[in-house]
Short mmCIF file of C-alpha atoms in Angstrom, two decimals:
data_model
loop_
_atom_site.label_atom_id
_atom_site.label_comp_id
_atom_site.label_asym_id
_atom_site.label_seq_id
_atom_site.Cartn_x
_atom_site.Cartn_y
_atom_site.Cartn_z
CA MET E 1 167.00 -27.11 197.35
CA ALA E 2 169.14 -29.43 199.62
CA GLU E 3 171.42 -30.22 196.47
CA LEU E 4 172.49 -26.45 197.04
CA GLY E 5 173.94 -26.14 199.88
CA GLY E 6 176.73 -28.87 201.07
CA THR E 7 180.16 -28.07 199.04
CA PRO E 8 180.45 -26.21 195.89
CA ALA E 9 181.53 -27.34 192.58
CA PHE E 10 183.80 -25.82 189.87
CA LEU E 11 183.46 -25.23 186.22
CA PHE E 12 186.97 -23.86 184.21
CA ASP E 13 187.07 -22.40 181.90
CA LEU E 14 190.10 -22.89 180.82
CA ASP E 15 191.52 -20.04 177.81
CA GLY E 16 192.93 -17.21 180.04
CA THR E 17 191.51 -18.96 182.90
CA LEU E 18 194.00 -22.34 183.39
CA ILE E 19 196.66 -21.25 180.26
CA ASP E 20 198.20 -18.26 179.15
CA SER E 21 197.07 -19.79 176.08
CA VAL E 22 195.01 -15.60 174.93
CA TYR E 23 197.58 -13.83 172.73
CA GLN E 24 199.06 -17.47 171.18
CA HIS E 25 195.39 -18.16 169.96
CA VAL E 26 194.85 -14.22 169.28
CA MET E 27 197.97 -14.44 167.46
CA ALA E 28 196.97 -17.20 165.04
CA TRP E 29 193.61 -15.56 163.92
CA GLN E 30 195.05 -12.54 163.53
CA GLU E 31 198.04 -14.73 161.28
CA ALA E 32 195.53 -17.46 159.66
CA LEU E 33 192.19 -13.92 158.77
CA SER E 34 195.32 -12.64 157.22
CA SER E 35 196.33 -15.37 154.94
CA CYS E 36 192.59 -14.79 154.11
CA GLY E 37 192.88 -11.61 152.70
CA ILE E 38 190.73 -9.66 155.90
CA SER E 39 192.42 -7.48 157.98
CA LEU E 40 190.96 -7.34 161.34
CA SER E 41 192.37 -5.56 164.96
CA VAL E 42 194.42 -7.75 167.35
CA TRP E 43 191.91 -6.03 169.65
CA ARG E 44 189.02 -7.16 168.54
CA ILE E 45 189.95 -10.41 168.04
CA HIS E 46 191.36 -11.38 171.12
CA ARG E 47 188.02 -9.64 172.74
CA ARG E 48 185.82 -12.81 170.83
CA ILE E 49 188.94 -15.50 172.03
CA GLY E 50 186.91 -18.25 174.39
CA MET E 51 183.11 -17.15 171.93
CA SER E 52 181.87 -20.83 169.62
CA GLY E 53 183.93 -20.30 166.30
CA GLY E 54 180.33 -20.15 164.73
CA LEU E 55 180.16 -16.73 165.86
CA PHE E 56 182.96 -15.32 166.52
CA LEU E 57 183.48 -16.40 162.39
CA SER E 58 179.56 -14.23 160.99
CA ALA E 59 180.12 -11.35 163.72
CA LEU E 60 183.88 -11.27 161.47
CA GLN E 61 181.75 -12.03 158.64
CA ARG E 62 179.26 -9.00 159.88
CA GLU E 63 181.75 -6.62 160.39
CA THR E 64 184.09 -6.76 157.13
CA GLY E 65 180.65 -7.18 155.42
CA ARG E 66 181.94 -10.06 153.62
CA ALA E 67 180.62 -12.79 153.03
CA LEU E 68 182.81 -16.32 153.32
CA ASP E 69 181.82 -19.42 151.94
CA ALA E 70 181.78 -22.85 153.64
CA GLY E 71 185.65 -23.74 151.96
CA THR E 72 186.72 -20.32 153.49
CA LEU E 73 185.61 -20.40 156.88
CA ALA E 74 186.66 -24.17 156.97
CA ALA E 75 190.33 -23.01 156.45
CA LEU E 76 189.65 -19.80 158.94
CA ALA E 77 188.96 -22.86 161.32
CA LYS E 78 191.68 -24.88 160.59
CA ARG E 79 194.59 -22.53 159.88
CA HIS E 80 193.68 -20.97 163.56
CA GLN E 81 193.82 -24.75 164.50
CA ASP E 82 197.33 -25.21 162.55
CA GLY E 83 198.78 -22.32 164.06
CA TYR E 84 197.75 -22.44 167.37
CA LEU E 85 199.29 -25.61 167.76
CA ARG E 86 202.55 -24.32 166.08
CA ARG E 87 202.65 -21.70 169.42
CA VAL E 88 201.51 -23.64 172.17
CA GLY E 89 205.05 -24.60 172.89
CA SER E 90 205.07 -20.84 174.31
CA VAL E 91 202.37 -21.64 176.59
CA SER E 92 201.95 -21.98 180.27
CA PRO E 93 199.78 -23.06 183.84
CA LEU E 94 198.61 -19.68 184.95
CA PRO E 95 200.30 -18.82 188.12
CA GLY E 96 198.40 -21.26 190.96
CA ALA E 97 196.61 -23.06 188.41
CA ASN E 98 197.83 -26.93 189.35
CA ASP E 99 197.85 -25.22 193.03
CA LEU E 100 193.78 -24.44 192.91
CA LEU E 101 193.00 -28.10 190.86
CA ALA E 102 195.56 -30.06 194.19
CA LEU E 103 193.77 -27.76 196.68
CA LEU E 104 190.09 -28.67 195.29
CA ALA E 105 190.91 -31.79 195.12
CA ALA E 106 192.15 -32.64 198.62
CA ARG E 107 189.24 -30.51 200.63
CA GLY E 108 186.33 -32.81 198.61
CA ALA E 109 184.92 -29.98 195.43
CA GLN E 110 184.60 -31.89 192.10
CA PHE E 111 185.69 -30.09 189.59
CA ALA E 112 186.18 -29.87 185.81
CA ILE E 113 186.52 -27.85 182.29
CA ALA E 114 184.71 -26.31 179.53
CA THR E 115 185.75 -25.14 176.62
CA SER E 116 185.24 -24.01 173.48
CA SER E 117 188.11 -25.52 171.43
CA SER E 118 188.00 -28.13 169.92
CA GLY E 119 189.31 -31.83 171.66
CA LYS E 120 192.57 -31.63 169.93
CA VAL E 121 193.07 -27.74 170.60
CA ALA E 122 191.73 -28.39 174.21
CA SER E 123 193.93 -31.71 175.47
CA ALA E 124 197.33 -29.35 173.79
CA GLY E 125 196.44 -27.83 176.71
CA LEU E 126 195.36 -30.06 178.90
CA ALA E 127 198.62 -31.97 178.66
CA LEU E 128 199.76 -28.88 180.29
CA LEU E 129 197.91 -29.11 183.66
CA ASP E 130 198.59 -31.89 186.57
CA LEU E 131 195.26 -33.16 186.16
CA PRO E 132 193.60 -35.74 188.27
CA THR E 133 192.52 -38.62 186.82
CA GLY E 134 188.70 -38.42 186.61
CA VAL E 135 187.91 -34.74 186.01
CA PRO E 136 185.98 -34.65 183.28
CA VAL E 137 186.61 -32.48 180.20
CA VAL E 138 183.65 -31.07 177.49
CA THR E 139 185.26 -29.35 173.87
CA ARG E 140 183.50 -27.83 171.43
CA ASP E 141 183.36 -31.54 169.36
CA GLN E 142 180.86 -32.49 172.17
CA VAL E 143 177.86 -29.73 172.27
CA GLN E 144 175.76 -27.78 170.26
CA ARG E 145 176.59 -24.43 170.67
CA ALA E 146 180.09 -23.53 172.24
CA LYS E 147 179.77 -20.93 175.05
CA PRO E 148 177.80 -17.78 174.99
CA ASP E 149 175.88 -20.19 175.64
CA PRO E 150 175.42 -22.64 178.72
CA ASP E 151 175.40 -25.94 176.72
CA LEU E 152 179.69 -26.62 177.61
CA PHE E 153 179.42 -25.88 180.88
CA LEU E 154 175.59 -27.65 181.27
CA ALA E 155 177.24 -30.42 180.12
CA ALA E 156 180.13 -30.33 183.00
CA ALA E 157 177.66 -30.28 185.83
CA GLU E 158 175.98 -33.54 184.26
CA LEU E 159 179.51 -35.37 184.04
CA LEU E 160 179.92 -34.07 188.26
CA GLY E 161 176.08 -35.08 188.50
CA VAL E 162 175.48 -31.17 190.54
CA SER E 163 173.28 -29.68 189.85
CA PRO E 164 174.39 -26.24 187.83
CA GLY E 165 173.36 -24.45 190.61
CA ARG E 166 175.69 -25.62 192.71
CA CYS E 167 178.48 -24.47 191.07
CA PHE E 168 180.94 -21.55 190.35
CA VAL E 169 181.71 -21.39 186.59
CA VAL E 170 185.81 -19.57 186.34
CA GLY E 171 186.25 -17.95 183.85
CA ASP E 172 188.41 -15.00 182.16
CA SER E 173 186.52 -13.75 179.60
CA VAL E 174 182.28 -12.70 179.16
CA TRP E 175 181.40 -15.35 177.21
CA ASP E 176 181.52 -18.05 180.01
CA LEU E 177 180.24 -15.45 182.52
CA LEU E 178 177.28 -15.49 180.17
CA ALA E 179 177.24 -18.97 179.67
CA ALA E 180 177.33 -18.29 183.41
CA GLN E 181 174.05 -16.67 183.87
CA ARG E 182 171.97 -18.88 181.34
CA ALA E 183 173.07 -21.84 183.26
CA GLY E 184 172.31 -21.19 186.51
CA ALA E 185 175.31 -21.04 188.17
CA LEU E 186 177.67 -18.05 190.24
CA GLY E 187 180.53 -16.54 187.69
CA ILE E 188 183.73 -16.35 189.46
CA GLY E 189 185.69 -13.89 186.49
CA LEU E 190 189.89 -14.12 186.58
CA LEU E 191 191.46 -11.24 185.13
CA SER E 192 194.88 -13.48 183.20
CA GLY E 193 192.65 -12.92 180.33
CA GLY E 194 193.01 -10.03 179.18
CA TYR E 195 189.61 -8.87 180.17
CA GLY E 196 189.19 -5.24 182.51
CA GLU E 197 187.66 -5.45 185.39
CA GLN E 198 184.81 -3.90 184.67
CA GLU E 199 184.10 -6.16 181.92
CA LEU E 200 183.72 -9.13 184.10
CA ASP E 201 181.79 -6.92 187.00
CA ALA E 202 179.17 -6.72 184.14
CA ALA E 203 178.81 -9.40 182.78
CA GLY E 204 177.55 -11.25 185.97
CA ALA E 205 180.82 -12.09 188.22
CA TYR E 206 180.03 -13.25 191.54
CA ARG E 207 183.50 -11.72 192.55
CA VAL E 208 186.70 -10.85 190.17
CA TYR E 209 190.63 -12.11 191.00
CA ASP E 210 193.33 -11.72 189.06
CA ASP E 211 194.54 -16.10 188.60
CA ALA E 212 193.75 -18.91 189.29
CA ALA E 213 196.75 -18.05 192.15
CA ASP E 214 194.29 -15.53 193.72
CA LEU E 215 191.01 -16.71 194.33
CA LEU E 216 193.52 -19.66 195.47
CA ALA E 217 194.16 -17.34 198.22
CA HIS E 218 190.27 -16.07 198.38
CA LEU E 219 188.87 -19.44 198.33
CA GLU E 220 187.37 -19.37 201.06
CA GLU E 221 184.91 -16.55 199.28
CA THR E 222 183.78 -19.81 197.60
CA GLY E 223 182.47 -21.19 200.69
CA VAL E 224 185.00 -24.29 200.23
CA ARG E 225 185.74 -25.39 203.75
CA PRO E 226 188.81 -26.82 204.30
CA GLN E 227 187.98 -30.93 204.94
CA ALA E 228 186.52 -31.98 208.58
CA MET T 1 193.13 32.05 178.83
CA ALA T 2 193.00 33.33 174.75
CA GLU T 3 195.29 30.36 174.10
CA LEU T 4 192.73 27.74 175.54
CA GLY T 5 190.65 29.43 172.53
CA GLY T 6 190.46 26.91 169.40
CA THR T 7 190.87 24.34 166.64
CA PRO T 8 192.64 21.25 169.80
CA ALA T 9 196.00 20.49 168.66
CA PHE T 10 196.17 16.19 169.62
CA LEU T 11 199.09 15.00 170.92
CA PHE T 12 198.66 10.63 169.81
CA ASP T 13 200.42 8.14 171.19
CA LEU T 14 201.49 5.46 168.58
CA ASP T 15 201.38 1.89 170.08
CA GLY T 16 197.86 0.40 170.48
CA THR T 17 196.47 4.61 169.31
CA LEU T 18 198.13 4.31 165.34
CA ILE T 19 199.36 0.82 164.83
CA ASP T 20 197.83 -1.97 165.82
CA SER T 21 201.33 -3.06 167.40
CA VAL T 22 200.83 -3.95 171.59
CA TYR T 23 199.76 -7.41 170.86
CA GLN T 24 204.25 -7.21 169.43
CA HIS T 25 205.11 -5.34 172.24
CA VAL T 26 203.56 -7.68 174.91
CA MET T 27 205.20 -11.09 172.34
CA ALA T 28 208.30 -9.41 172.69
CA TRP T 29 208.23 -8.83 176.45
CA GLN T 30 207.68 -12.58 177.14
CA GLU T 31 209.94 -14.09 175.51
CA ALA T 32 212.77 -11.54 176.11
CA LEU T 33 211.49 -12.67 179.86
CA SER T 34 211.59 -16.05 179.93
CA SER T 35 215.40 -15.81 178.03
CA CYS T 36 216.05 -14.49 181.97
CA GLY T 37 214.32 -17.80 182.74
CA ILE T 38 211.45 -15.19 184.20
CA SER T 39 208.28 -15.52 183.91
CA LEU T 40 205.48 -13.04 184.08
CA SER T 41 201.34 -13.33 182.94
CA VAL T 42 201.39 -12.17 179.15
CA TRP T 43 197.80 -10.20 180.90
CA ARG T 44 200.37 -8.24 183.16
CA ILE T 45 203.22 -7.39 180.52
CA HIS T 46 199.76 -6.10 178.32
CA ARG T 47 198.84 -4.29 181.57
CA ARG T 48 202.00 -2.18 181.33
CA ILE T 49 202.40 -1.86 178.23
CA GLY T 50 203.23 1.91 177.17
CA MET T 51 204.80 3.10 180.00
CA SER T 52 208.41 4.07 180.80
CA GLY T 53 210.51 -0.04 180.27
CA GLY T 54 212.07 1.81 184.03
CA LEU T 55 209.80 2.02 185.93
CA PHE T 56 207.68 -2.04 184.24
CA LEU T 57 210.87 -2.99 185.53
CA SER T 58 211.15 -2.16 188.72
CA ALA T 59 207.41 -2.72 188.38
CA LEU T 60 208.14 -6.43 186.95
CA GLN T 61 211.48 -6.78 190.25
CA ARG T 62 209.89 -6.18 193.12
CA GLU T 63 206.53 -8.46 191.72
CA THR T 64 209.05 -11.20 190.77
CA GLY T 65 210.02 -10.55 194.57
CA ARG T 66 213.87 -10.72 192.50
CA ALA T 67 216.49 -8.04 192.03
CA LEU T 68 217.85 -7.85 189.13
CA ASP T 69 221.35 -6.26 188.50
CA ALA T 70 222.45 -3.22 184.98
CA GLY T 71 222.80 -6.10 182.43
CA THR T 72 220.29 -8.34 182.86
CA LEU T 73 218.13 -5.39 182.39
CA ALA T 74 219.68 -4.02 179.68
CA ALA T 75 219.82 -7.72 178.35
CA LEU T 76 215.87 -7.51 178.73
CA ALA T 77 215.41 -4.17 177.28
CA LYS T 78 217.90 -4.69 174.14
CA ARG T 79 216.12 -8.56 173.12
CA HIS T 80 212.31 -6.77 173.69
CA GLN T 81 214.17 -4.37 170.79
CA ASP T 82 215.11 -7.14 168.57
CA GLY T 83 211.95 -9.30 169.79
CA TYR T 84 209.70 -6.46 168.14
CA LEU T 85 211.44 -5.28 165.05
CA ARG T 86 211.56 -9.28 163.92
CA ARG T 87 208.00 -8.98 164.55
CA VAL T 88 207.09 -5.81 162.94
CA GLY T 89 206.39 -6.82 159.78
CA SER T 90 202.86 -8.72 160.67
CA VAL T 91 202.49 -4.83 162.22
CA SER T 92 199.27 -2.68 160.48
CA PRO T 93 197.96 0.84 160.75
CA LEU T 94 195.27 1.24 163.30
CA PRO T 95 191.58 1.83 160.75
CA GLY T 96 190.87 5.44 160.47
CA ALA T 97 194.47 6.47 161.96
CA ASN T 98 196.80 7.20 158.30
CA ASP T 99 192.28 9.31 157.16
CA LEU T 100 192.46 11.06 160.90
CA LEU T 101 195.85 12.74 160.44
CA ALA T 102 194.66 12.98 157.03
CA LEU T 103 191.26 15.54 158.51
CA LEU T 104 193.29 16.66 161.01
CA ALA T 105 195.62 18.69 158.34
CA ALA T 106 193.37 19.33 155.89
CA ARG T 107 191.26 21.07 158.51
CA GLY T 108 194.36 23.01 160.05
CA ALA T 109 194.85 21.22 163.26
CA GLN T 110 197.74 20.63 164.39
CA PHE T 111 198.91 17.46 165.79
CA ALA T 112 202.20 16.15 166.94
CA ILE T 113 203.03 11.99 168.31
CA ALA T 114 204.52 10.76 171.31
CA THR T 115 205.76 6.90 172.44
CA SER T 116 207.44 5.82 175.00
CA SER T 117 209.38 3.58 172.74
CA SER T 118 212.79 4.56 171.67
CA GLY T 119 213.71 5.90 168.14
CA LYS T 120 214.31 3.11 167.29
CA VAL T 121 211.29 1.57 167.35
CA ALA T 122 209.00 4.01 167.30
CA SER T 123 210.63 4.34 163.67
CA ALA T 124 210.09 1.04 162.38
CA GLY T 125 205.64 1.90 162.88
CA LEU T 126 205.49 5.39 162.01
CA ALA T 127 207.12 4.16 158.73
CA LEU T 128 204.42 2.72 158.48
CA LEU T 129 201.63 5.73 158.33
CA ASP T 130 201.81 8.04 155.37
CA LEU T 131 202.62 11.05 157.92
CA PRO T 132 202.88 13.91 156.57
CA THR T 133 206.30 16.21 156.86
CA GLY T 134 207.13 18.08 159.12
CA VAL T 135 204.62 16.53 162.28
CA PRO T 136 206.54 16.45 165.54
CA VAL T 137 207.71 12.90 167.12
CA VAL T 138 208.65 13.12 169.91
CA THR T 139 209.96 9.27 171.61
CA ARG T 140 211.56 8.00 174.87
CA ASP T 141 215.52 9.48 175.04
CA GLN T 142 214.85 12.91 174.72
CA VAL T 143 213.27 14.08 177.70
CA GLN T 144 214.15 12.77 181.28
CA ARG T 145 210.90 10.61 181.94
CA ALA T 146 207.81 8.85 179.47
CA LYS T 147 204.69 7.90 180.37
CA PRO T 148 202.81 7.86 183.47
CA ASP T 149 205.05 11.25 183.34
CA PRO T 150 204.04 14.58 181.13
CA ASP T 151 207.57 15.07 179.97
CA LEU T 152 206.20 13.35 176.57
CA PHE T 153 203.46 15.15 175.91
CA LEU T 154 204.34 19.22 177.45
CA ALA T 155 207.91 17.62 175.05
CA ALA T 156 205.03 17.32 172.77
CA ALA T 157 203.32 20.51 172.73
CA GLU T 158 205.74 23.02 172.97
CA LEU T 159 206.95 21.65 169.68
CA LEU T 160 203.95 22.18 168.66
CA GLY T 161 203.92 25.76 170.15
CA VAL T 162 200.87 24.91 171.67
CA SER T 163 199.60 25.44 175.54
CA PRO T 164 198.84 21.22 176.83
CA GLY T 165 195.91 23.07 177.72
CA ARG T 166 194.58 23.44 174.38
CA CYS T 167 195.71 19.42 173.45
CA PHE T 168 194.16 16.09 173.77
CA VAL T 169 196.38 13.38 174.07
CA VAL T 170 194.43 10.52 171.93
CA GLY T 171 195.76 7.36 173.80
CA ASP T 172 195.45 3.18 174.18
CA SER T 173 196.25 3.33 177.61
CA VAL T 174 196.59 3.96 180.94
CA TRP T 175 199.71 5.62 181.12
CA ASP T 176 198.59 8.06 177.85
CA LEU T 177 195.76 8.97 180.46
CA LEU T 178 197.38 9.24 183.76
CA ALA T 179 200.44 12.15 181.64
CA ALA T 180 197.09 13.76 180.54
CA GLN T 181 196.02 14.53 183.38
CA ARG T 182 200.00 15.71 184.71
CA ALA T 183 200.55 17.35 181.61
CA GLY T 184 196.33 19.21 182.02
CA ALA T 185 195.18 17.95 178.37
CA LEU T 186 191.78 16.17 177.76
CA GLY T 187 192.50 12.79 177.57
CA ILE T 188 191.29 10.61 174.69
CA GLY T 189 190.85 6.98 175.63
CA LEU T 190 190.61 4.15 172.58
CA LEU T 191 189.54 0.24 172.97
CA SER T 192 192.42 -0.32 170.32
CA GLY T 193 195.19 -1.64 171.99
CA GLY T 194 192.97 -4.11 174.09
CA TYR T 195 191.74 -1.96 177.69
CA GLY T 196 188.78 -2.27 178.90
CA GLU T 197 186.42 0.93 178.49
CA GLN T 198 186.02 1.40 182.58
CA GLU T 199 189.84 1.42 183.12
CA LEU T 200 190.03 4.50 180.29
CA ASP T 201 187.28 6.15 181.70
CA ALA T 202 188.74 5.64 185.34
CA ALA T 203 191.16 6.63 184.54
CA GLY T 204 190.30 10.50 182.80
CA ALA T 205 189.82 9.61 179.60
CA TYR T 206 186.64 12.49 178.32
CA ARG T 207 185.96 10.73 176.27
CA VAL T 208 185.68 6.70 175.05
CA TYR T 209 185.64 5.81 171.14
CA ASP T 210 186.54 1.90 169.17
CA ASP T 211 190.05 3.05 167.46
CA ALA T 212 191.18 6.30 165.00
CA ALA T 213 188.30 5.66 163.07
CA ASP T 214 185.73 5.49 165.50
CA LEU T 215 187.39 8.75 166.65
CA LEU T 216 186.78 10.29 162.73
CA ALA T 217 183.67 9.90 162.62
CA HIS T 218 182.78 11.73 165.67
CA LEU T 219 185.43 14.30 165.88
CA GLU T 220 182.94 16.95 166.02
CA GLU T 221 183.05 15.67 169.54
CA THR T 222 186.17 17.31 170.03
CA GLY T 223 185.86 21.24 168.03
CA VAL T 224 187.45 20.96 165.32
CA ARG T 225 185.46 22.77 162.27
CA PRO T 226 185.12 22.89 158.82
CA GLN T 227 187.68 25.48 158.40
CA ALA T 228 185.57 28.00 157.48
#
C-alpha cells in the first residue's frame, strides 16, 4: 500500500476541463448529424460529449430508431472532426488551467492528459495550453476503448509510472467520473463543461469545483503540499 | 378558490423549452463579449440564458470586476441580438413542442408564451412553431422586469384571464422556475435547455421532464383531461 501515499498524481480530461471547447464539439456534432438528415436535440448531444464516439453513435441509433451503415458512421465522425477543427479558433483555455498545471509542476505533482478525442482533434486543443514538455497525453487512437471505460486513464497512469489509486481524475463529464471509478482513482468534477453539480456528485465525484481556477484555489483539498 | 379548479393553463418559456435555441444564444453572447474584449467561460453564459439581459450584464460586471459604460452595454446587447439572428437558421422546434401545443388546444387548455427575449428575437423563434392564432405572447419589451421576476408570467396569465395559481409555468431554466414560484404558479422543468435535473428540482420544479415530447407523454400528470 506504500505506493498509495505521497504526492498524488493528476489525470486530466481535456475538453471542458482544460479548454472551453464543449460547445464547439456540440455544434459540430449537430451540424454533422443534420447533414446526414438526423435531427437530435442539442442538449442530448451535450450530455454525451466526452464519451467514446462509438458509444455516442450507438446510442444515437437506438434513440433515433435508425440503423446507420458503416459509411454513414464514418462520414459522421469525419464531419464532426472537420466541423470542430473549423471552430477551434474560438476555443480558449479555461480559467486557471495553465496556472494549475504550472503549480502542479512546481510542487512536483505528476500529471497527464487523457481524452476520448482522436490525436488530431486533441492536438488542436493541446496547442492552446502551456504544457511542460514530457507530459504524457493519451488519445482515443492509443487505447481499445474510450470513456466511460477506464482504458485512457489506466494508460495515462501507467505512462506516469504511478498506481491509479494514487491518482485524481479531473473531468467535467459523468463519463470521466465513471471511468475514474472503474480505474480505481478518485474523481474530481468541474462544472466548466456545463453539467450540473449533482450530476457529477451522483457519478462519484470526490469533490466538485467550478473550474480549474477554483480547483487551484482549493488545491490543498487534494493533499498537494508546498515542496519542502 | 373556485377559479383554481378546472383545466389548468400553461405559460411556456420559449428558448430551450419550445425551440432548440439555447446554444445559439450562448455562442452569440460569447461572440458579443469577445468582440468587447471580455472573456467569459461558455458554461457561465449558458447558466444565465433566460434571465433578464440587464441582470446578466450586471452579474457579468461583478464577475469580471469591470464596469461597463452604457454604450458598451448597448453594443453587447445589440451584438448578441445580431449574432443570434444570424444563427437562427440552425434553430429547430424541440421534439414534441408543436404536438404538445396542438393537444392542449384540442383539449381546451389555454396557453401563452412568455420570454425574456425582445420582440424581434422572439418573433424569429415563434416563426418556427405552428402557433394557433390568438395565443398570447409576452416579450421583454412588454413588462418592467424579466425573469426571475414574475412579471412576464403574471402578464401572460392576465392575458389568458386566469389566475396564476391555476397555471403551470413550463421552462428549461432555474429563472423560469424561480419566476413561477414568485408568480404563485407551479413550475414544470424541461431538461431540453441543458440544465441538470437536480438544478431544476432545487429551483422548485413540480415535475421535471426530458422535453416537450416527454411532457406530452405524461400530460395527465398535470391534470389535463380528454374533453367530455
